[in-house]
GROMACS .gro file of C-alpha atoms in nm:
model
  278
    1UNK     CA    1   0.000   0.000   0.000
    2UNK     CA    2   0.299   0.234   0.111
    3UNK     CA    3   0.399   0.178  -0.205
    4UNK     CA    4   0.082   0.224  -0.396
    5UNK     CA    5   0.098   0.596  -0.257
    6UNK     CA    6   0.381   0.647  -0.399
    7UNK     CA    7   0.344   0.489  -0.799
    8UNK     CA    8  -0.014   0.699  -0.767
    9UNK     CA    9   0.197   1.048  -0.620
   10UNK     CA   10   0.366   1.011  -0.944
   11UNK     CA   11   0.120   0.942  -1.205
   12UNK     CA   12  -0.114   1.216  -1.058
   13UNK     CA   13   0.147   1.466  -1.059
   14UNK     CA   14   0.271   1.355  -1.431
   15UNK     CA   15  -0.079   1.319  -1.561
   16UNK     CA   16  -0.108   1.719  -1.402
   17UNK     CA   17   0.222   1.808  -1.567
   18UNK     CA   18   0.085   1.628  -1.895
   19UNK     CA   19  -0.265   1.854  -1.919
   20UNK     CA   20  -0.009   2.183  -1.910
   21UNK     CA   21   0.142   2.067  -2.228
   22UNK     CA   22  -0.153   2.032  -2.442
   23UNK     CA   23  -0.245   2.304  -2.645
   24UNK     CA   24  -0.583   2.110  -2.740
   25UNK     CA   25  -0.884   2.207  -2.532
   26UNK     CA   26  -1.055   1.889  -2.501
   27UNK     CA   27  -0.702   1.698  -2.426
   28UNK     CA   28  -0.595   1.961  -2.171
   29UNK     CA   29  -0.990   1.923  -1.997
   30UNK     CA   30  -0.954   1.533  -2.023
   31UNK     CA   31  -0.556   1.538  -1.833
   32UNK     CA   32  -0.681   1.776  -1.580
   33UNK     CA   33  -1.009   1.616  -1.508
   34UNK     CA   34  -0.780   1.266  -1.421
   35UNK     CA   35  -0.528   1.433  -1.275
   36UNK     CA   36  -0.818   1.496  -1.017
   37UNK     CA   37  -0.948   1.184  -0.997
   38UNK     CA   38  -0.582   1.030  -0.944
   39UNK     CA   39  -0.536   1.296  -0.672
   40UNK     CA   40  -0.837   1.164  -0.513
   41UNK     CA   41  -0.698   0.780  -0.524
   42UNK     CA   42  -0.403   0.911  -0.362
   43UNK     CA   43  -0.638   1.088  -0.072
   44UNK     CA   44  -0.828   0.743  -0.023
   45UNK     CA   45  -0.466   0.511  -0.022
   46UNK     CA   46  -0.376   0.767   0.226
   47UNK     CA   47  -0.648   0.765   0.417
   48UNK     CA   48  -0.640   0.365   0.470
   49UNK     CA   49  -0.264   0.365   0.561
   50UNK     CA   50  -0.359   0.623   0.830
   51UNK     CA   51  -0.592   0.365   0.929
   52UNK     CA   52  -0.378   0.130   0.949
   53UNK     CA   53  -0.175   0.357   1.159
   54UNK     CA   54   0.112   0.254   0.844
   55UNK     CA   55   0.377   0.534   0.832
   56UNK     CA   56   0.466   0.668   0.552
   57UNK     CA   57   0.574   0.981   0.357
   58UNK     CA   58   0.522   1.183   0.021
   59UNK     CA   59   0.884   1.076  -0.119
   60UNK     CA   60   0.848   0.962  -0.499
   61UNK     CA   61   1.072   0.938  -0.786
   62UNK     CA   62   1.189   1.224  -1.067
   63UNK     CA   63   0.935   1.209  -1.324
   64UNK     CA   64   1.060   1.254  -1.635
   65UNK     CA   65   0.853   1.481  -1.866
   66UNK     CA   66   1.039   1.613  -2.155
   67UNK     CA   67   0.871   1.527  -2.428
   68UNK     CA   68   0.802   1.617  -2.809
   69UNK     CA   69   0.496   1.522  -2.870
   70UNK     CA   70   0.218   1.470  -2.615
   71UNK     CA   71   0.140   1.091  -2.709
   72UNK     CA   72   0.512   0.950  -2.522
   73UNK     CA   73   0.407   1.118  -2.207
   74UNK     CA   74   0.034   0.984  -2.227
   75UNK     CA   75   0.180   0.641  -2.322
   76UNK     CA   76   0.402   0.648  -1.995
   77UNK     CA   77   0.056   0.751  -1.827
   78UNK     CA   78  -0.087   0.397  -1.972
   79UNK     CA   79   0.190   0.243  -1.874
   80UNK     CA   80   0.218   0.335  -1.502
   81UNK     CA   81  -0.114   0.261  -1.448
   82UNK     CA   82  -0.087  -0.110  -1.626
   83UNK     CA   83   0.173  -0.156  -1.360
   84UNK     CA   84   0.039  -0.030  -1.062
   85UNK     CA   85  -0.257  -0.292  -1.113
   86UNK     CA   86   0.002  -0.558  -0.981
   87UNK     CA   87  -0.052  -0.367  -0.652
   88UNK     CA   88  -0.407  -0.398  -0.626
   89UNK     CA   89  -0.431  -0.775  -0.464
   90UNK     CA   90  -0.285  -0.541  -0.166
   91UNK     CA   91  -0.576  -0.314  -0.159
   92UNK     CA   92  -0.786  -0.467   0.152
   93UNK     CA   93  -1.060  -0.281   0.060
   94UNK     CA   94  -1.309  -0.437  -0.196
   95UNK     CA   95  -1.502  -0.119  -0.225
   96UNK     CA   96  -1.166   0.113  -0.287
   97UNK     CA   97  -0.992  -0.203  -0.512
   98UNK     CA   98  -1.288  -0.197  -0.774
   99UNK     CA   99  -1.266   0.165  -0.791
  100UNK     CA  100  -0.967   0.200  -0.863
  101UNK     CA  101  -0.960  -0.099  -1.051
  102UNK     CA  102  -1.279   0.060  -1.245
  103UNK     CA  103  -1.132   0.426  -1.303
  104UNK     CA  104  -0.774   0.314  -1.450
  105UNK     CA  105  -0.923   0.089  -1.710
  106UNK     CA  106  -1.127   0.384  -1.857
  107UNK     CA  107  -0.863   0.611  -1.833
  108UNK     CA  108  -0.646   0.413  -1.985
  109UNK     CA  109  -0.871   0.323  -2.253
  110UNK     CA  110  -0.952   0.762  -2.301
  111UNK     CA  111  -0.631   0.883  -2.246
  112UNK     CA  112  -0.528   0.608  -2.628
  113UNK     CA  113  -0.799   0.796  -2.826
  114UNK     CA  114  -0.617   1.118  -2.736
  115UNK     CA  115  -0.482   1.304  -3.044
  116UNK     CA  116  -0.090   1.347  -3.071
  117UNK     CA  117   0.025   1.706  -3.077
  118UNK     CA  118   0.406   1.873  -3.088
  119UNK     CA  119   0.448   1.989  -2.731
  120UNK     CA  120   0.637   2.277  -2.676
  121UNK     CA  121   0.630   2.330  -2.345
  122UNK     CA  122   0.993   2.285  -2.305
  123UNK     CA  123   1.141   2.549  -2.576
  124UNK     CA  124   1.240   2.812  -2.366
  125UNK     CA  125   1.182   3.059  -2.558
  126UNK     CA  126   0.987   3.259  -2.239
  127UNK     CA  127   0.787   3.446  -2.395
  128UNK     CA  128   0.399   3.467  -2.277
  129UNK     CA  129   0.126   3.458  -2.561
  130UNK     CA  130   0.204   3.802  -2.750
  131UNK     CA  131   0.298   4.015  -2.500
  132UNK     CA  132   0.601   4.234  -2.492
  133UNK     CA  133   0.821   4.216  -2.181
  134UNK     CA  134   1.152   4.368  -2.140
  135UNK     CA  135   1.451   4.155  -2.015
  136UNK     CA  136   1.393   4.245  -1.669
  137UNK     CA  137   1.025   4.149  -1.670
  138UNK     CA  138   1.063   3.837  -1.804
  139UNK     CA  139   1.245   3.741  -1.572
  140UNK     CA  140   1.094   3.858  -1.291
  141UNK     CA  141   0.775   3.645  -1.426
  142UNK     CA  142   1.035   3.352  -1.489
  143UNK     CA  143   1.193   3.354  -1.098
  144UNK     CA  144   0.857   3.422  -0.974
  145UNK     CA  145   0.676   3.075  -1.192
  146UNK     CA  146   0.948   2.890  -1.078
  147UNK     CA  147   0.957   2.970  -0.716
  148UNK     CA  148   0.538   2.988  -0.681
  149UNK     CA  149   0.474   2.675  -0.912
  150UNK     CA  150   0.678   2.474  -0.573
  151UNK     CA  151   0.564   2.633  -0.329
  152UNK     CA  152   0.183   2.573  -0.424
  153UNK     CA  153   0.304   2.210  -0.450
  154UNK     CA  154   0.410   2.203  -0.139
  155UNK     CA  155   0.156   2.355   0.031
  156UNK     CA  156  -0.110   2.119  -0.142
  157UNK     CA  157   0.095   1.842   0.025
  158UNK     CA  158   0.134   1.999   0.320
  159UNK     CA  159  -0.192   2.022   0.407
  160UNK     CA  160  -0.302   1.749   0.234
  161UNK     CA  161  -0.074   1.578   0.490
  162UNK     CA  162  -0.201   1.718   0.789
  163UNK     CA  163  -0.582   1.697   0.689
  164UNK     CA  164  -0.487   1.336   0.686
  165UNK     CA  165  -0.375   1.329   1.006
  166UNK     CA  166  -0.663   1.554   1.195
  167UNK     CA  167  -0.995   1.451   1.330
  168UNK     CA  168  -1.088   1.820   1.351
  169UNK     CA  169  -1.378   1.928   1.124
  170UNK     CA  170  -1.341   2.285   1.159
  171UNK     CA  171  -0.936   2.265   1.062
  172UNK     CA  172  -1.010   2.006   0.820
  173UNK     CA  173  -1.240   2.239   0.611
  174UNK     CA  174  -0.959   2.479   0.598
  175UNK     CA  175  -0.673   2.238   0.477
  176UNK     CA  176  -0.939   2.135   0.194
  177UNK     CA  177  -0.987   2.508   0.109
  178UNK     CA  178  -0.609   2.582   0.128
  179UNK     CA  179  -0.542   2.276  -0.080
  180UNK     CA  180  -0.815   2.390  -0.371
  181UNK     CA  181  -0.686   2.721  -0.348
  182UNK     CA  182  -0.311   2.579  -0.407
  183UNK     CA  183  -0.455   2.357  -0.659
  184UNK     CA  184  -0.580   2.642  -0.890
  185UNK     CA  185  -0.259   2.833  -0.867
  186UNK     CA  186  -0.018   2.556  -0.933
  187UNK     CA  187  -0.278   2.490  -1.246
  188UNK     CA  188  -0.259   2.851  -1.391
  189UNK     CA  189   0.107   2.886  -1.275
  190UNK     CA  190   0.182   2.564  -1.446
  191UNK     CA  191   0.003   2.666  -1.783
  192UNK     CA  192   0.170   2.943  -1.782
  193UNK     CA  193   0.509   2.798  -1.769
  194UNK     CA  194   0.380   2.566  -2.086
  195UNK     CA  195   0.318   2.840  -2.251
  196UNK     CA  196   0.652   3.044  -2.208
  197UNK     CA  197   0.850   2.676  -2.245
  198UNK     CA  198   0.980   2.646  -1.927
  199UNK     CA  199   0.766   2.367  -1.741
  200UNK     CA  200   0.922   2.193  -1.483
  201UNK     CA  201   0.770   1.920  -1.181
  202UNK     CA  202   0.808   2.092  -0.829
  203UNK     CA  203   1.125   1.895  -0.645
  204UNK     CA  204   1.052   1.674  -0.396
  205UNK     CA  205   0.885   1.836  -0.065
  206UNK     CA  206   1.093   1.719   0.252
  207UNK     CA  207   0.934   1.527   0.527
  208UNK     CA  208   1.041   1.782   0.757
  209UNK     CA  209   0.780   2.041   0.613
  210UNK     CA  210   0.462   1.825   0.644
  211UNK     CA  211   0.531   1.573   0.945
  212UNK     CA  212   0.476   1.878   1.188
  213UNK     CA  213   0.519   1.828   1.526
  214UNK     CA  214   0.406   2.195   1.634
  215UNK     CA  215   0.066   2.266   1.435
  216UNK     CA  216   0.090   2.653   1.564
  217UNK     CA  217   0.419   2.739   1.472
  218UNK     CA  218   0.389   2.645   1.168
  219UNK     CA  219   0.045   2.826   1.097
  220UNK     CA  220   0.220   3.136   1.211
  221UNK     CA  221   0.529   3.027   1.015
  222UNK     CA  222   0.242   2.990   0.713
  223UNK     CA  223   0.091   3.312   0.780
  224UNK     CA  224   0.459   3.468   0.755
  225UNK     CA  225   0.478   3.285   0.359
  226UNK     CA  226   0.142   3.415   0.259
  227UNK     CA  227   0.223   3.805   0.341
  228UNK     CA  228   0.548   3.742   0.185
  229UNK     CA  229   0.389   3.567  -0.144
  230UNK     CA  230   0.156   3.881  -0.131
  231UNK     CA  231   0.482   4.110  -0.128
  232UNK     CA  232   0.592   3.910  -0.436
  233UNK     CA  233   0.290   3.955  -0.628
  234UNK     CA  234   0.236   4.326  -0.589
  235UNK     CA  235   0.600   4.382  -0.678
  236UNK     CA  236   0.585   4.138  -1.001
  237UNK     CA  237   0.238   4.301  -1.083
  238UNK     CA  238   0.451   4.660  -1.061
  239UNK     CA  239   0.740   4.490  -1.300
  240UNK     CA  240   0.470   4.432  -1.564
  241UNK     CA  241   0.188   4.665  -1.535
  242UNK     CA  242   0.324   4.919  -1.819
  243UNK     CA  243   0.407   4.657  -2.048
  244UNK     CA  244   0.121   4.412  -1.996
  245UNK     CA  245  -0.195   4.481  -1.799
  246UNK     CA  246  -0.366   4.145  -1.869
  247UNK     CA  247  -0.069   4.018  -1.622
  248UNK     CA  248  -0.065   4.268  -1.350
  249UNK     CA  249  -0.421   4.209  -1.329
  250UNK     CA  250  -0.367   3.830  -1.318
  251UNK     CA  251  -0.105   3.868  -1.050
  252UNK     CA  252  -0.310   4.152  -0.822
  253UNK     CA  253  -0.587   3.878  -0.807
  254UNK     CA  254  -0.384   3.588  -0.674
  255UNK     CA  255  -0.234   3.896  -0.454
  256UNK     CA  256  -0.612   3.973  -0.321
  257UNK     CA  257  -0.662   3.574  -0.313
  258UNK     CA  258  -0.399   3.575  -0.045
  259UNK     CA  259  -0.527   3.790   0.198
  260UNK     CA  260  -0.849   3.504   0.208
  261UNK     CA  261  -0.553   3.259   0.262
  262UNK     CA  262  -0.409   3.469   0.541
  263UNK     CA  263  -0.761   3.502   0.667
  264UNK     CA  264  -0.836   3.166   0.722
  265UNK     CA  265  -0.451   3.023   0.827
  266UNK     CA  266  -0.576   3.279   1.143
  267UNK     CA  267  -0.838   3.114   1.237
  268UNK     CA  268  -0.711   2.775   1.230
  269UNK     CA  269  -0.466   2.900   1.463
  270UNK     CA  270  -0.697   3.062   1.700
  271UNK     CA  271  -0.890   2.725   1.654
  272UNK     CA  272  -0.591   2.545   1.758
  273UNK     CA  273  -0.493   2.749   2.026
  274UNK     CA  274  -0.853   2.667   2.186
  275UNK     CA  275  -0.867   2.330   2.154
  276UNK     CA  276  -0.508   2.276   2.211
  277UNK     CA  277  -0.430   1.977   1.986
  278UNK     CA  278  -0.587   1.864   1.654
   0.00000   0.00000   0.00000
């Protein structure tokens, strides 16, 4: 099972990675929409190890995702999943076994009708649609893509992690918000870097950042990160607004989203505070 966690960490993420390549609408829709699903087979393994009171962490392998064209990565897709079937016998639960059993044969079967494409996600070139930026700019928005793409990673495993581990309804609500809000940033951040040729899978988050031992530090420690993503929005927003409004207005609203973020990472702490453990 440990080990199920891990081959399903990595095809959810690469299945993710694969939807920011696709310059096709109804491929991109049909990646993203599985990358979901996948994310929520990882949620359920999870859940049943913590059951099992199995430890375990969110270590995986590099995944590989330099591609040409879109069918090699969505072949590797097929292919992961074919072998993580061997695992299934180990899946306890009959319920949980056919699903998953049930949702990998049709994606499979989906993701071969797919339509090849030339990806060019990985060109470099850094440049965003048809927009203008100076030197400077671009990379300001290129620092700033790579940095935020992580750190929304992180923080959907991060919570993720300790939503997992708490039997607290009222913090649980807000680790699901924080990871949905993550989720749609890493997802525009991440088609973004597609489109400037520059995509890249988030390294590895450390054990040490979501096996927390003190739940209130770390919310204040989280609070800290959100004013200071805030600070690197407004200023990135500044870099660009002359040359390309449609992007300072992108990056004022994830700026805005933040203080929400802020908002509610306050609450869970007075939350915590109060009931002194979660």
């Amino acid at each position: 099972m440990k080990n199920l966690l891990i081959k399903t960490h990595e095809v959810w993420l690469e299945t993710l990675m694969a939807s920011f390549m696709s310059s096709s609408v109804e491929s991109r829709q049909v990646l993203n929409d599985f990358s979901d699903i996948l994310f929520r087979h990882f949620g359920w393994i999870e859940e049943k190890l913590v059951e099992q009171k199995v430890e375990y962490d969110y270590n995986r392998e590099p995944i590989p995702i330099k591609v040409d064209s879109l069918v090699v990565i969505v072949n590797n897709i097929i292919e992961r999943l074919g072998t993580m079937e061997l695992m299934l016998p180990f899946v306890e639960d009959e319920a949980l076994r056919f699903r998953l059993q049930t949702d990998w044969d049709y994606i499979k079967y989906k993701l071969a009708t797919l339509e090849d494409e030339v990806v060019t996600a990985f060109s470099g070139k850094r440049t965003y649609k048809d927009l203008q930026l100076s030197s400077e700019a671009t990379d300001a928005l290129t620092l700033f893509l790579f940095e935020e793409s992580y750190k929304e990673y992180e923080l959907i495993m991060i919570y993720n992690y300790l939503k997992a581990h708490s039997s607290d309804d009222y913090l649980n609500k807000i680790f699901q918000i924080l990871v949905d809000e993550s989720f749609f940033h890493l997802k525009s951040f991440g088609e973004m870097m597609a489109q400037m040729g520059i995509l890249g899978v988030p390294r590895v988050v450390h054990s040490s950042l979501y096996q927390v031992e003190d739940v209130a530090e770390f919310l204040k420690d989280g609070i800290d990160e959100e004013i200071a993503a805030k600070e690197q929005c407004k200023e990135l927003s500044d870099a660009v607004v002359k040359e390309a409004e449609e992007l300072a207005k992108f990056f004022d609203f994830i700026n805005y989203q933040e203080n929400y973020h802020i908002a509610l990472m306050e609450n869970a702490l007075k939350h915590f505070k109060s009931k002194g453990s979660v």
